[in-house]
Amino acid sequence: MTDRTPRPTPQRIAVIGAGAVGSYYGARLAQAGHEVHFVMRRDYDAVASGGLTVRSKDGDFRLEHPLVHRTPEEIGPVDWVLVGLKATAIEDARPLIAPLIGDGTRILLLMNGLGLEEIVGGWFGDERVFGGLAFTCINRGEPGVVHHIDYGAVTIGHHLDDPAALDDALALWADATVEVIRAPSLLLARWRKLLWNVPFNGLAVTAGGVTTDVIMGTPDLRAAAESVMREVVAAGNADLAAHGAEVRLDVDADIAAMLAATEAMEVYRPSTMIDFVEGRALEVEAIFGEPLRRARTLGLVVPYLELLTALMRALDPARTTRATSG
Amino acid sequence: MTDRTPRPTPQRIAVIGAGAVGSYYGARLAQAGHEVHFVMRRDYDAVASGGLTVRSKDGDFRLEHPLVHRTPEEIGPVDWVLVGLKATAIEDARPLIAPLIGDGTRILLLMNGLGLEEIVGGWFGDERVFGGLAFTCINRGEPGVVHHIDYGAVTIGHHLDDPAALDDALALWADATVEVIRAPSLLLARWRKLLWNVPFNGLAVTAGGVTTDVIMGTPDLRAAAESVMREVVAAGNADLAAHGAEVRLDVDADIAAMLAATEAMEVYRPSTMIDFVEGRALEVEAIFGEPLRRARTLGLVVPYLELLTALMRALDPARTTRATSG
């Protein structure tokens, strides 16, 4: 500890769902001096013997002897739980998180979609729960290697929008090489991300596994994206109002900003499209199903969201016997 | 000619687009005693040397020496032109039909979709043009063989709904082993078929290449099918009104009938779904694009039709550079 500026108190952290995203952000926190424990399955042997390597556009680095475990019981209560599971695995999260909970434990969900904080808050208490929205392109390489290709910022909010709690969450990242953005309203941040994910993840899959440039360059797909966005804005603003929030999405400005950002990305493969072409489970309920349920509950007519959701469910490689159960 | 009842005067008929549907109905007319000329490409040699075989659920039969040609110029003017092209090939039809046209020549379009009679009527005169809607399951087998698997009825209407002209068209089939149904309003018949084709061909493709039983057995896909149908009824009825027709689709009765018929079909592969899974051009414009254009022109809001059409265009294996042209 030779730094001249005081460092935040090192925190004891557990990473659950240490795939590409969990491993990357956990490694960044370890690099910043925190005590980070990784619960790993597939990569346990490789990481235990050979360390965790991050190849990053911001500079490669390596944890020689990361704290790696096969079960959360080996770790016990921690200050922070980072959950990097896919939203499709939310039901698996409870037994993985439970052994890590102590009096002051907080949980950061680095996951996509709507309604996850409610679920986890219902299990362990709302005040513990934070949401993290990662805008990033990170892939797993060979076991023990993570590739951080592009972007990397995380927007963090508190499930109950408590400013002091949010201060603590942001302080965790003070020395980490990660751009962290404060979300005074987590629900607004979630809906703003859905404003992009619903049209672009949805159309990229339903149009046959295409990249964002195809959607932007095909007039009727781009028009469909805008129509989807208008429905998401309407649903999001009704949901924010129903939750007593004072903030709102701005239908024109936010949609224009998303379209401009998407133009700037040029060729981009939305995460759900990657899952689709690789035959993995799609995050349908968190990105489509829950927004649709809220829109319906609030009495909104959202035909684009209805049809996209139905098609995403049908196209989900993980769908079980729905097709033959009716 | 040993029949006791008078037969209709044998007609000189040319079949253009002699794929499965054209070959089957042309063969039925030849079987009934008409002089039927087939314009063939792929199957020319096989049929010229080995005849045309129909394996039918209503009994197999065989034309030993069918009149087969490589070009319509070899045939010259005829009484009737049967056009069995796919709607995607409508632009190819004009030079194929032109050499067959004489003073009294009539044209029966055995094709799917909306707007084809207008196109062909614009080329050769509206009064000559009839539409035939085949409800059938017919496949090509080896060269020179057609498999008639199921159904087989043809609904026929006149482009201008002239009853006397329609009488002539129906008389052509008097001795043919084909169930022919009179359509006093061809436009109503076209929209009624779209009431099925738009939801079921569209969802069968966009849900990933599924059969009708999957759509019927998946609650949100079935709900989407019904929502699509409501839009098609609205568009069809507005289009009928705009054309001065007095007939209308019945939103509840017609939708209920289509759903009941689809339940009864059990496992069915819509034609566009077969084209999709086999990588062939989809009949997008005739089944989706033209109904959508009419709905927009008539000021209707049809979000399901908008999104389905955009997705079908994107999924069409025949789409050219649309994706990169914007």
XYZ file of C-alpha atoms in Angstrom:
652
model
C 0.000 0.000 0.000
C 2.295 2.744 -1.222
C -0.413 4.919 -2.787
C -0.511 8.486 -1.563
C -4.329 8.804 -1.742
C -6.339 6.760 0.719
C -7.938 3.704 -0.856
C -11.458 2.600 0.004
C -11.570 -0.114 2.620
C -11.007 -3.413 0.829
C -14.250 -5.301 0.614
C -14.903 -9.008 0.696
C -16.677 -9.818 -2.571
C -18.140 -12.979 -4.079
C -18.833 -13.370 -7.793
C -21.683 -15.689 -8.713
C -22.174 -16.593 -12.338
C -18.543 -15.999 -13.184
C -18.968 -16.162 -16.941
C -17.419 -13.480 -19.102
C -19.149 -10.485 -17.491
C -18.840 -11.648 -13.871
C -15.218 -12.693 -14.310
C -14.288 -9.414 -15.958
C -15.812 -7.082 -13.383
C -14.696 -9.320 -10.508
C -11.157 -9.239 -11.876
C -11.308 -5.446 -12.109
C -12.319 -5.253 -8.435
C -9.524 -7.667 -7.440
C -7.090 -5.554 -9.459
C -8.282 -2.564 -7.411
C -7.331 -4.311 -4.157
C -10.551 -5.979 -3.041
C -10.739 -9.567 -1.770
C -12.666 -11.206 -4.598
C -13.870 -14.790 -4.461
C -15.061 -16.439 -7.670
C -17.537 -19.311 -7.677
C -16.723 -21.261 -10.828
C -17.801 -24.455 -12.472
C -16.523 -24.886 -16.013
C -13.319 -22.885 -15.491
C -12.514 -23.923 -11.892
C -9.529 -26.138 -12.683
C -8.032 -23.802 -15.245
C -8.330 -20.737 -13.008
C -7.228 -22.512 -9.820
C -4.052 -23.762 -11.483
C -3.356 -21.113 -14.088
C -4.943 -17.869 -12.855
C -7.401 -15.540 -14.555
C -6.258 -13.607 -17.600
C -8.070 -10.561 -18.971
C -7.230 -9.432 -22.463
C -8.641 -5.935 -22.550
C -8.748 -3.083 -25.004
C -7.705 -1.012 -21.941
C -4.602 -3.160 -21.346
C -4.202 -6.848 -20.502
C -3.822 -7.985 -16.906
C -3.733 -11.190 -14.959
C -4.708 -12.466 -11.504
C -2.009 -15.042 -10.697
C -3.729 -16.620 -7.711
C -7.424 -15.680 -7.727
C -9.600 -16.952 -4.882
C -11.648 -19.568 -6.667
C -14.285 -21.882 -5.189
C -16.624 -24.553 -6.348
C -19.486 -23.549 -4.030
C -20.593 -20.375 -2.233
C -20.638 -22.297 1.067
C -16.825 -22.330 0.944
C -16.879 -18.522 1.019
C -19.552 -17.657 3.581
C -20.857 -14.133 4.255
C -19.337 -11.296 2.235
C -19.744 -7.527 1.898
C -20.822 -7.702 -1.732
C -22.263 -10.354 -4.011
C -21.827 -9.715 -7.731
C -24.315 -11.738 -9.758
C -23.314 -12.225 -13.385
C -25.817 -14.933 -14.239
C -27.924 -14.770 -17.355
C -31.453 -13.629 -16.614
C -32.660 -17.048 -17.743
C -30.876 -18.516 -14.694
C -32.494 -16.241 -12.114
C -34.161 -19.150 -10.349
C -30.706 -20.702 -9.823
C -29.493 -17.565 -8.066
C -31.223 -18.027 -4.725
C -29.266 -21.043 -3.417
C -26.059 -19.566 -4.820
C -26.538 -16.229 -3.042
C -27.985 -17.451 0.271
C -24.713 -18.771 1.831
C -23.051 -15.421 1.097
C -25.549 -13.283 3.004
C -24.583 -11.680 6.315
C -25.986 -8.666 8.135
C -24.576 -6.010 5.843
C -24.267 -7.950 2.616
C -25.289 -6.123 -0.530
C -26.071 -7.683 -3.884
C -25.261 -6.166 -7.279
C -27.131 -7.768 -10.172
C -25.031 -7.392 -13.309
C -27.877 -8.755 -15.382
C -30.145 -7.759 -18.257
C -33.803 -6.974 -18.031
C -36.690 -5.980 -15.873
C -37.966 -7.396 -12.600
C -34.827 -9.140 -11.365
C -34.275 -6.776 -8.430
C -37.849 -7.429 -7.305
C -37.232 -11.175 -7.325
C -33.919 -11.019 -5.454
C -35.230 -8.316 -3.107
C -38.120 -10.617 -2.270
C -35.649 -13.316 -1.244
C -33.081 -11.305 0.703
C -34.547 -7.823 1.323
C -35.027 -4.916 -1.079
C -32.548 -2.611 0.669
C -29.642 -4.956 -0.141
C -30.230 -5.011 -3.855
C -28.559 -2.958 -6.578
C -28.770 -3.220 -10.335
C -25.818 -2.892 -12.659
C -26.306 -2.300 -16.374
C -23.163 -3.225 -18.244
C -22.678 -1.643 -21.639
C -19.898 -3.826 -22.840
C -18.622 -6.437 -25.237
C -16.928 -9.223 -23.274
C -16.472 -12.840 -24.359
C -15.028 -15.929 -22.767
C -11.940 -17.294 -24.456
C -10.208 -20.559 -23.557
C -10.758 -21.564 -19.879
C -9.309 -18.915 -17.590
C -9.256 -16.182 -20.234
C -11.717 -13.332 -20.727
C -11.708 -11.037 -23.730
C -12.827 -7.471 -23.114
C -13.432 -6.279 -26.643
C -15.124 -2.915 -26.345
C -17.034 -0.449 -24.157
C -17.152 -1.433 -20.484
C -19.097 1.179 -18.527
C -21.534 0.058 -15.833
C -24.562 2.069 -14.787
C -25.434 1.319 -11.156
C -28.587 2.090 -9.260
C -30.156 1.044 -5.962
C -33.374 -0.935 -6.038
C -35.038 1.553 -3.654
C -33.148 4.546 -5.088
C -31.573 5.323 -1.668
C -28.844 7.915 -2.413
C -26.647 6.946 0.552
C -26.775 3.281 -0.354
C -25.888 4.199 -3.909
C -22.893 6.219 -2.650
C -21.570 3.054 -1.015
C -22.038 1.060 -4.188
C -20.164 3.598 -6.256
C -17.353 3.797 -3.680
C -16.708 0.090 -4.218
C -15.519 0.901 -7.732
C -13.469 3.997 -6.830
C -10.110 2.401 -7.644
C -11.300 0.020 -10.344
C -10.509 0.572 -14.022
C -14.210 0.643 -14.835
C -16.317 3.628 -15.813
C -19.220 3.683 -13.375
C -22.290 5.812 -13.996
C -24.697 6.770 -11.228
C -28.366 5.985 -11.851
C -30.480 8.029 -9.403
C -33.496 6.021 -10.667
C -32.680 2.372 -11.311
C -36.092 1.783 -12.889
C -35.487 4.594 -15.374
C -32.083 3.115 -16.212
C -33.617 -0.331 -16.705
C -36.303 1.037 -19.045
C -33.777 3.146 -20.926
C -31.736 0.036 -21.598
C -34.883 -1.833 -22.654
C -35.546 0.998 -25.075
C -32.546 -0.372 -26.959
C -32.694 -4.068 -26.067
C -36.318 -4.715 -26.975
C -36.168 -3.452 -30.566
C -32.607 -4.385 -31.423
C -32.286 -7.705 -29.602
C -35.802 -8.577 -30.759
C -35.491 -7.639 -34.412
C -31.942 -8.991 -34.713
C -33.301 -12.406 -33.765
C -36.682 -12.373 -35.508
C -35.238 -10.992 -38.744
C -33.107 -14.105 -38.905
C -29.998 -13.343 -36.864
C -28.900 -10.001 -38.281
C -26.611 -7.279 -36.976
C -27.771 -3.791 -36.007
C -26.539 -2.236 -39.256
C -29.004 -4.427 -41.174
C -31.874 -3.166 -39.025
C -30.744 0.432 -39.394
C -30.210 0.035 -43.144
C -33.522 -1.658 -43.940
C -36.274 0.978 -43.991
C -39.125 -1.167 -42.738
C -37.023 -2.831 -40.016
C -35.803 0.562 -38.855
C -39.404 1.801 -38.853
C -40.377 -1.267 -36.841
C -37.566 -0.525 -34.369
C -38.936 2.974 -33.888
C -42.469 1.668 -33.416
C -41.228 -0.802 -30.807
C -39.379 2.020 -29.053
C -42.524 4.137 -28.854
C -44.297 1.272 -27.146
C -41.394 0.781 -24.725
C -41.418 4.486 -23.859
C -45.153 4.356 -23.213
C -44.834 1.227 -21.094
C -41.793 2.520 -19.235
C -43.351 5.861 -18.412
C -46.563 4.240 -17.228
C -44.507 1.840 -15.093
C -42.409 4.686 -13.649
C -45.587 6.567 -12.784
C -47.092 3.469 -11.199
C -43.956 3.152 -9.048
C -44.236 6.781 -7.927
C -41.108 7.827 -9.774
C -40.965 11.402 -11.002
C -38.565 10.785 -13.861
C -39.662 9.800 -17.363
C -38.246 8.715 -20.680
C -38.413 11.419 -23.332
C -40.077 9.833 -26.347
C -38.371 11.936 -28.990
C -35.005 12.682 -27.404
C -34.357 9.217 -26.015
C -35.385 7.443 -29.211
C -33.281 9.809 -31.316
C -30.308 9.245 -29.013
C -30.644 5.449 -29.222
C -30.879 5.541 -33.002
C -27.862 7.834 -33.253
C -25.865 5.578 -30.927
C -26.856 2.541 -32.967
C -25.775 4.233 -36.194
C -22.439 4.965 -34.541
C -21.958 1.327 -33.499
C -21.982 0.286 -37.157
C -21.966 -3.529 -37.096
C -23.070 -4.812 -33.685
C -24.372 -8.206 -32.608
C -26.895 -7.823 -29.763
C -26.367 -10.337 -26.964
C -29.658 -12.112 -27.605
C -28.793 -12.464 -31.282
C -25.478 -14.092 -30.316
C -27.328 -16.454 -27.988
C -29.786 -17.208 -30.820
C -27.235 -18.033 -33.497
C -25.243 -20.097 -30.991
C -28.334 -22.027 -29.891
C -28.334 -20.852 -26.264
C -31.302 -19.862 -24.096
C -32.618 -16.372 -24.881
C -33.284 -13.796 -22.141
C -36.890 -13.547 -23.286
C -38.785 -13.025 -20.058
C -36.508 -10.359 -18.554
C -36.231 -8.335 -21.763
C -39.628 -8.969 -23.378
C -41.989 -10.903 -21.135
C -41.802 -8.717 -18.033
C -42.103 -5.401 -19.910
C -45.092 -6.896 -21.772
C -46.747 -8.068 -18.545
C -46.340 -4.603 -17.027
C -47.692 -2.914 -20.159
C -50.727 -5.179 -20.139
C -51.309 -4.657 -16.415
C -51.210 -0.912 -17.007
C -53.799 -1.236 -19.769
C -51.545 -0.321 -22.674
C -51.982 -1.605 -26.224
C -48.540 -2.742 -27.400
C -48.934 -4.847 -30.550
C -45.269 -4.771 -31.555
C -44.218 -5.918 -28.110
C -46.920 -8.600 -28.143
C -45.800 -10.053 -31.459
C -42.066 -9.752 -30.768
C -42.488 -11.482 -27.413
C -44.529 -14.313 -28.892
C -41.940 -14.825 -31.631
C -38.986 -14.644 -29.234
C -40.587 -17.273 -27.024
C -41.180 -19.480 -30.061
C -37.609 -18.995 -31.295
C -35.990 -19.565 -27.884
C -33.834 -22.694 -28.128
C -34.604 -23.283 -24.449
C -38.364 -23.361 -24.836
C -39.594 -26.640 -23.535
C -42.857 -28.233 -24.464
C -44.853 -25.053 -24.921
C -45.459 -25.796 -28.578
C -47.182 -29.070 -27.901
C -48.772 -28.331 -24.559
C -51.868 -26.434 -25.791
C -67.019 -39.798 -76.859
C -69.401 -42.389 -75.503
C -70.810 -40.271 -72.659
C -74.544 -39.813 -72.702
C -74.473 -36.246 -71.407
C -73.080 -33.557 -73.728
C -69.537 -32.569 -72.922
C -68.411 -28.955 -73.045
C -66.655 -27.970 -76.257
C -63.036 -28.991 -75.904
C -60.928 -25.919 -75.312
C -57.389 -25.160 -76.388
C -55.470 -24.473 -73.177
C -51.890 -23.487 -72.395
C -50.311 -24.006 -68.980
C -47.597 -21.531 -68.016
C -45.546 -22.184 -64.910
C -46.148 -25.921 -65.083
C -44.787 -26.713 -61.636
C -46.780 -28.922 -59.320
C -49.983 -26.861 -59.273
C -50.038 -25.969 -62.973
C -49.197 -29.510 -64.033
C -51.838 -31.017 -61.790
C -54.739 -28.818 -62.875
C -53.608 -28.900 -66.521
C -53.532 -32.690 -66.349
C -57.033 -32.726 -64.874
C -58.293 -30.606 -67.795
C -56.538 -32.886 -70.320
C -58.081 -35.878 -68.576
C -61.463 -34.186 -69.082
C -60.913 -34.024 -72.840
C -59.420 -30.568 -73.408
C -56.428 -29.886 -75.637
C -53.841 -28.897 -73.048
C -50.375 -27.617 -73.948
C -47.723 -27.456 -71.244
C -44.818 -25.026 -71.390
C -42.046 -26.755 -69.458
C -38.426 -26.150 -68.666
C -37.019 -28.495 -66.056
C -39.317 -31.418 -66.852
C -39.510 -31.001 -70.646
C -37.413 -34.037 -71.584
C -38.939 -36.318 -68.987
C -42.526 -35.425 -69.919
C -41.917 -35.407 -73.704
C -40.467 -38.920 -73.595
C -42.202 -40.451 -70.599
C -45.541 -38.694 -70.173
C -47.019 -36.944 -67.144
C -47.998 -39.032 -64.133
C -50.306 -37.841 -61.388
C -50.343 -39.766 -58.135
C -53.516 -38.547 -56.509
C -55.445 -39.279 -53.379
C -58.450 -39.366 -55.769
C -56.818 -42.063 -57.920
C -53.628 -42.084 -59.999
C -53.720 -41.296 -63.702
C -51.316 -40.667 -66.505
C -51.111 -38.614 -69.715
C -49.099 -40.846 -72.091
C -48.419 -38.212 -74.732
C -49.023 -34.757 -73.320
C -48.538 -31.739 -75.579
C -45.347 -30.298 -74.185
C -43.401 -27.268 -75.444
C -40.304 -25.331 -74.565
C -41.787 -21.915 -75.425
C -45.268 -20.374 -75.646
C -44.475 -19.240 -79.217
C -44.698 -22.905 -80.302
C -48.321 -22.944 -79.124
C -49.728 -19.617 -80.323
C -53.181 -18.250 -79.381
C -55.355 -20.408 -77.136
C -58.800 -20.234 -75.514
C -57.413 -20.342 -71.982
C -54.087 -19.625 -70.347
C -53.567 -21.235 -66.935
C -50.827 -19.467 -65.009
C -49.298 -21.551 -62.219
C -46.258 -19.371 -61.543
C -45.273 -18.372 -58.049
C -46.316 -14.822 -57.262
C -42.634 -13.931 -56.966
C -42.326 -14.624 -60.721
C -45.176 -12.363 -61.815
C -42.845 -10.145 -63.839
C -41.807 -13.207 -65.858
C -45.426 -13.872 -66.790
C -45.890 -11.154 -69.398
C -43.593 -12.518 -72.147
C -44.809 -16.036 -71.401
C -48.480 -15.119 -71.779
C -48.233 -12.658 -74.690
C -47.731 -15.222 -77.511
C -50.799 -17.121 -76.286
C -53.239 -14.217 -76.533
C -55.878 -14.156 -79.291
C -59.177 -12.296 -79.523
C -61.092 -14.433 -77.072
C -58.277 -15.705 -74.887
C -58.934 -15.784 -71.166
C -56.356 -16.050 -68.424
C -56.798 -17.936 -65.144
C -54.229 -17.041 -62.496
C -53.768 -20.044 -60.217
C -51.603 -17.958 -57.903
C -51.469 -16.742 -54.315
C -52.001 -13.231 -53.142
C -53.416 -9.843 -53.868
C -52.986 -7.544 -56.849
C -51.958 -10.091 -59.483
C -55.153 -9.739 -61.525
C -54.605 -5.983 -61.654
C -51.103 -6.471 -63.026
C -52.097 -9.026 -65.664
C -55.280 -7.106 -66.499
C -53.146 -4.051 -67.101
C -51.111 -5.979 -69.648
C -53.814 -7.852 -71.542
C -57.190 -6.367 -70.539
C -59.147 -6.755 -67.310
C -62.065 -8.611 -68.868
C -59.837 -11.566 -69.811
C -58.567 -12.166 -66.294
C -59.795 -14.671 -63.729
C -58.370 -15.662 -60.390
C -58.171 -19.218 -59.099
C -57.518 -19.954 -55.437
C -56.304 -23.488 -55.028
C -56.769 -25.094 -51.634
C -54.549 -28.048 -52.111
C -51.432 -29.934 -51.200
C -49.537 -30.853 -54.364
C -45.801 -31.519 -54.695
C -43.481 -32.286 -57.566
C -41.890 -35.697 -57.442
C -39.258 -36.985 -59.854
C -39.404 -35.298 -63.301
C -42.745 -36.026 -64.941
C -44.509 -36.972 -61.699
C -46.858 -34.859 -59.587
C -48.077 -35.885 -56.146
C -51.562 -34.727 -55.211
C -51.543 -35.320 -51.464
C -54.677 -33.700 -50.155
C -57.562 -31.263 -50.735
C -57.759 -29.943 -54.302
C -60.700 -27.543 -54.600
C -60.302 -24.362 -56.633
C -62.298 -21.205 -56.006
C -62.653 -19.221 -59.221
C -63.743 -15.637 -59.713
C -63.662 -13.086 -62.519
C -61.512 -10.003 -62.090
C -64.483 -7.742 -62.910
C -67.005 -10.075 -61.253
C -68.917 -10.508 -64.550
C -71.345 -13.403 -63.892
C -71.538 -14.517 -67.540
C -67.769 -14.554 -67.854
C -67.607 -16.574 -64.663
C -70.138 -19.067 -66.065
C -67.742 -19.716 -68.943
C -64.833 -20.212 -66.584
C -66.743 -22.719 -64.497
C -67.957 -24.573 -67.618
C -64.330 -25.261 -68.509
C -64.099 -27.526 -65.466
C -67.467 -29.253 -65.899
C -65.958 -32.643 -66.709
C -62.780 -32.316 -64.702
C -62.196 -34.263 -61.479
C -61.737 -31.024 -59.588
C -64.081 -29.414 -57.109
C -64.674 -25.894 -58.392
C -66.262 -23.216 -56.203
C -67.859 -20.090 -57.638
C -66.620 -16.782 -56.202
C -69.149 -14.061 -57.082
C -66.643 -11.553 -55.673
C -63.054 -12.444 -56.512
C -61.738 -9.686 -54.233
C -63.668 -11.138 -51.294
C -62.264 -14.580 -52.076
C -58.724 -13.194 -52.258
C -59.082 -11.430 -48.892
C -60.675 -14.469 -47.319
C -57.679 -16.543 -48.346
C -55.350 -13.835 -47.016
C -57.226 -14.067 -43.741
C -55.546 -17.456 -43.430
C -52.319 -16.933 -45.360
C -51.165 -13.763 -43.622
C -51.261 -15.081 -40.052
C -50.357 -18.704 -40.689
C -47.802 -18.334 -43.477
C -46.358 -15.344 -41.632
C -46.136 -16.832 -38.160
C -45.023 -20.239 -39.423
C -41.976 -18.546 -40.940
C -41.218 -15.901 -38.318
C -41.625 -18.331 -35.421
C -38.782 -20.306 -36.935
C -40.369 -22.629 -39.474
C -43.182 -24.225 -37.494
C -46.334 -26.060 -38.498
C -49.844 -24.768 -37.899
C -50.396 -27.012 -34.883
C -47.537 -25.218 -33.087
C -49.200 -21.858 -33.724
C -52.574 -23.162 -32.584
C -51.070 -24.846 -29.518
C -48.976 -21.903 -28.318
C -51.269 -19.397 -26.602
C -49.416 -16.213 -27.516
C -48.837 -17.305 -31.114
C -52.495 -18.184 -31.461
C -53.426 -14.818 -29.963
C -51.064 -13.160 -32.427
C -52.741 -15.060 -35.278
C -56.113 -13.720 -34.175
C -54.764 -10.177 -33.912
C -53.331 -10.455 -37.416
C -56.682 -11.733 -38.648
C -58.502 -8.751 -37.186
C -56.190 -6.440 -39.085
C -56.705 -8.410 -42.309
C -60.479 -8.226 -41.900
C -60.281 -4.466 -41.364
C -58.000 -3.997 -44.362
C -60.040 -6.329 -46.546
C -63.341 -4.696 -45.739
C -61.935 -1.224 -46.328
C -60.477 -2.423 -49.638
C -63.779 -4.036 -50.663
C -65.599 -0.796 -49.860
C -63.034 1.224 -51.815
C -63.641 -1.063 -54.807
C -67.415 -0.548 -54.570
C -68.069 -4.136 -53.558
C -71.075 -4.776 -51.364
C -69.775 -7.937 -49.735
C -67.661 -7.961 -46.575
C -65.726 -10.337 -44.380
C -67.420 -11.105 -41.078
C -64.860 -10.439 -38.383
C -66.151 -12.965 -35.885
C -67.600 -15.677 -38.093
C -64.798 -15.740 -40.643
C -62.055 -15.741 -38.031
C -63.786 -18.473 -36.048
C -64.190 -20.539 -39.217
C -60.505 -20.162 -40.132
C -59.401 -21.161 -36.641
C -61.720 -24.169 -36.633
C -60.445 -25.244 -40.060
C -56.859 -24.869 -38.886
C -57.530 -26.969 -35.799
C -58.999 -29.621 -38.078
C -55.902 -29.630 -40.321
C -53.773 -30.745 -37.358
C -50.165 -30.632 -38.621
C -49.941 -28.460 -41.741
C -46.968 -26.775 -43.412
C -48.045 -23.484 -45.046
C -46.578 -23.013 -48.526
C -44.450 -20.052 -47.488
C -43.018 -22.024 -44.572
C -42.034 -24.808 -46.985
C -40.389 -22.236 -49.256
C -38.610 -20.795 -46.211
C -37.174 -24.021 -44.864
C -36.148 -25.054 -48.393
C -34.448 -21.709 -49.019
C -36.694 -20.607 -51.887
C -38.084 -17.142 -52.602
C -41.049 -16.243 -50.366
C -44.294 -14.814 -51.795
C -43.900 -11.781 -49.566
C -45.271 -8.972 -51.709
C -48.423 -10.732 -52.919
C -49.371 -12.079 -49.486
C -48.014 -9.357 -47.167
C -46.693 -6.328 -49.063
C -49.751 -5.595 -51.213
C -52.285 -6.009 -48.362
C -50.071 -3.729 -46.251
C -49.848 -1.110 -49.011
C -53.635 -1.117 -49.383
C -54.159 -0.868 -45.633
C -51.789 2.094 -45.432
C -53.406 3.800 -48.416
C -56.778 3.397 -46.729
C -55.402 4.986 -43.556
C -55.536 1.900 -41.354
C -53.183 1.229 -38.454
C -51.999 -2.367 -38.827
C -48.995 -2.941 -36.548
C -49.025 -6.733 -36.759
C -49.091 -6.600 -40.544
C -46.334 -3.966 -40.529
C -44.018 -6.039 -38.368
C -44.789 -9.366 -40.040
C -44.166 -7.859 -43.474
C -40.864 -6.301 -42.409
C -39.719 -9.611 -40.926
C -40.851 -11.641 -43.944
C -38.925 -9.349 -46.260
C -35.857 -9.678 -44.049
C -36.184 -13.469 -43.906
C -36.829 -13.887 -47.647
C -33.932 -15.918 -49.088
C -34.468 -14.015 -52.350
C -33.990 -10.567 -50.864
C -31.123 -8.971 -52.661
C -29.131 -6.032 -51.350
C -31.925 -4.417 -49.373
C -30.075 -4.894 -46.094
C -27.063 -2.932 -47.196
C -28.720 -0.408 -49.447
C -30.015 1.990 -46.799
